[in-house]
Short mmCIF file of C-alpha atoms in Angstrom, two decimals:
data_model
loop_
_atom_site.label_atom_id
_atom_site.label_comp_id
_atom_site.label_asym_id
_atom_site.label_seq_id
_atom_site.Cartn_x
_atom_site.Cartn_y
_atom_site.Cartn_z
CA MET S 1 132.56 167.09 135.01
CA SER S 2 129.43 164.17 134.88
CA GLY S 3 126.93 166.66 137.17
CA ASP S 4 127.43 168.99 134.30
CA LEU S 5 126.15 167.63 131.27
CA PRO S 6 122.77 166.53 130.20
CA GLU S 7 121.89 162.67 129.47
CA TYR S 8 120.72 163.38 125.96
CA TYR S 9 122.30 165.52 123.19
CA PHE S 10 120.53 166.65 120.31
CA ARG S 11 122.29 166.95 117.14
CA VAL S 12 120.07 169.89 114.96
CA ARG S 13 119.07 168.70 111.66
CA GLU S 14 116.99 170.31 109.06
CA ASN S 15 113.99 168.72 110.59
CA GLY S 16 114.71 167.11 113.74
CA ALA S 17 117.60 166.14 115.27
CA ALA S 18 119.77 163.53 115.80
CA VAL S 19 119.78 162.11 119.30
CA PHE S 20 122.64 160.90 121.58
CA ARG S 21 123.03 159.24 124.82
CA VAL S 22 125.93 161.04 126.50
CA ASP S 23 127.67 158.89 129.23
CA THR S 24 130.81 160.24 131.01
CA GLU S 25 130.86 156.64 133.37
CA ASN S 26 133.67 154.48 131.36
CA ARG S 27 136.56 153.46 132.35
CA GLN S 28 138.83 156.29 130.87
CA ARG S 29 136.15 158.92 131.69
CA ARG S 30 135.65 159.96 128.84
CA ILE S 31 133.01 161.78 127.16
CA GLU S 32 130.95 158.85 125.02
CA MET S 33 127.91 160.03 122.58
CA ASP S 34 126.13 157.05 122.04
CA GLN S 35 123.02 158.18 118.87
CA ILE S 36 119.87 156.38 119.49
CA ALA S 37 117.35 158.00 117.94
CA VAL S 38 116.44 160.32 114.96
CA VAL S 39 113.73 162.71 115.05
CA ASN S 40 111.47 164.09 112.85
CA ILE S 41 109.97 167.65 113.93
CA LYS S 42 107.81 168.01 111.52
CA ASN S 43 105.85 164.57 111.12
CA GLY S 44 106.78 163.57 115.06
CA GLU S 45 108.09 160.57 113.84
CA VAL S 46 110.99 159.10 116.25
CA LYS S 47 113.13 156.12 114.41
CA PRO S 48 114.99 154.23 117.11
CA GLN S 49 118.56 154.19 115.50
CA GLY S 50 119.71 150.49 114.28
CA ASP S 51 118.32 148.08 116.42
CA ARG S 52 118.03 149.78 119.51
CA LYS S 53 114.62 150.22 121.62
CA LEU S 54 114.15 153.18 123.61
CA SER S 55 112.64 152.88 127.32
CA ASP S 56 109.49 154.70 127.76
CA TYR S 57 111.99 157.15 129.91
CA ASP S 58 113.95 157.88 125.67
CA VAL S 59 110.90 158.86 123.95
CA ASP S 60 109.38 161.21 126.70
CA THR S 61 112.93 162.88 127.25
CA ILE S 62 112.68 163.00 123.11
CA ARG S 63 109.05 163.59 122.78
CA THR S 64 109.67 166.83 125.58
CA TRP S 65 112.64 168.06 123.61
CA MET S 66 110.19 167.97 120.18
CA ASP S 67 107.63 169.96 121.96
CA GLU S 68 110.50 172.68 123.37
CA ARG S 69 111.97 172.41 120.27
CA ARG S 70 108.85 172.86 118.39
CA ALA S 71 107.43 176.33 120.37
CA LEU S 72 111.33 177.48 119.98
CA LEU S 73 110.91 177.66 116.36
CA ALA S 74 107.62 178.92 116.37
CA GLN S 75 109.06 181.78 118.78
CA ARG S 76 111.70 182.47 116.50
CA ASP S 77 109.71 182.64 113.35
CA MET S 78 107.20 185.41 115.18
CA ASP S 79 110.46 186.99 115.59
CA ASP S 80 111.44 187.06 112.64
CA ILE S 81 108.04 188.89 110.98
CA HIS S 82 108.67 191.48 113.91
CA ARG S 83 111.81 192.22 112.82
CA ALA S 84 110.35 191.91 108.55
CA VAL S 85 108.71 194.60 109.64
CA ASP S 86 110.66 196.81 111.10
CA TYR S 87 113.07 195.80 108.17
CA LEU S 88 109.82 197.64 105.83
CA ASN S 89 109.69 200.60 108.12
CA LEU S 90 113.53 200.86 107.64
CA THR S 91 113.57 200.43 103.73
CA THR S 92 110.81 202.92 103.68
CA GLN S 93 113.24 205.64 105.51
CA TRP S 94 116.16 204.12 103.67
CA VAL S 95 114.09 204.97 99.83
CA GLN S 96 112.75 208.25 101.12
CA SER S 97 116.02 209.70 102.53
CA LYS S 98 118.92 208.10 101.11
CA ALA S 99 118.48 206.13 97.84
CA SER S 100 119.81 206.93 95.22
CA GLU S 101 118.32 206.56 91.52
CA GLU S 102 120.39 203.60 90.98
CA GLN S 103 119.48 201.55 94.03
CA LEU S 104 116.21 202.82 93.07
CA GLU S 105 115.91 201.20 89.89
CA ASP S 106 117.46 198.19 91.38
CA ILE S 107 115.08 197.23 94.21
CA THR S 108 111.98 199.07 92.89
CA ASP S 109 110.21 195.64 90.86
CA GLY S 110 111.36 193.30 92.94
CA LEU S 111 109.53 195.27 96.31
CA LEU S 112 106.59 196.34 94.39
CA LEU S 113 106.14 192.62 93.45
CA ALA S 114 107.00 191.36 97.18
CA MET S 115 104.92 193.76 98.61
CA HIS S 116 101.91 193.29 96.25
CA ASP S 117 101.82 189.67 97.17
CA LEU S 118 102.21 189.67 100.85
CA ARG S 119 99.79 192.64 100.43
CA SER S 120 97.44 190.39 98.28
CA VAL S 121 97.51 187.09 100.64
CA LEU S 122 96.77 189.19 104.48
CA VAL S 123 93.78 191.04 102.85
CA ARG S 124 92.02 187.22 101.78
CA LYS S 125 93.85 186.19 105.46
CA LYS S 126 91.88 189.19 106.93
CA ALA S 127 88.63 188.62 105.28
CA ASP S 128 88.51 184.48 106.13
CA ARG S 129 89.07 186.08 109.60
CA LEU S 130 86.31 188.41 109.94
CA ILE S 131 84.20 186.21 107.90
CA LYS S 132 84.76 183.33 110.44
CA GLY S 133 84.14 185.41 113.13
CA LYS S 134 80.65 186.33 112.13
CA ASN S 135 80.15 182.72 111.67
#
């Protein structure tokens, strides 16, 4: 079993993770997880737990995980946006073909404001990109 487990376990938290070293090489042959650090992927901070001193290998492993985690979260963000486009299309179809007057009354103002806000930001960002492209 010990060959199947990774050396480190990352318990994901809101802005990063708690990092544990996994140990199965003990007398009871139990899985022990020793917390060695807390990481914040937003600011890149790695805080050793207690008085612990992290090895270069620990830090390299943690930094690799942080890079992979950032990439995964960025990919998920893009997936969410692509799903939002699909939801907008499905919402349009629902409004056109299935929505009752009461349902439309309930959602119209909120959707119009959200779409207006989104459109304003998208147009501004597009204009900024076009201006940068000309320079």
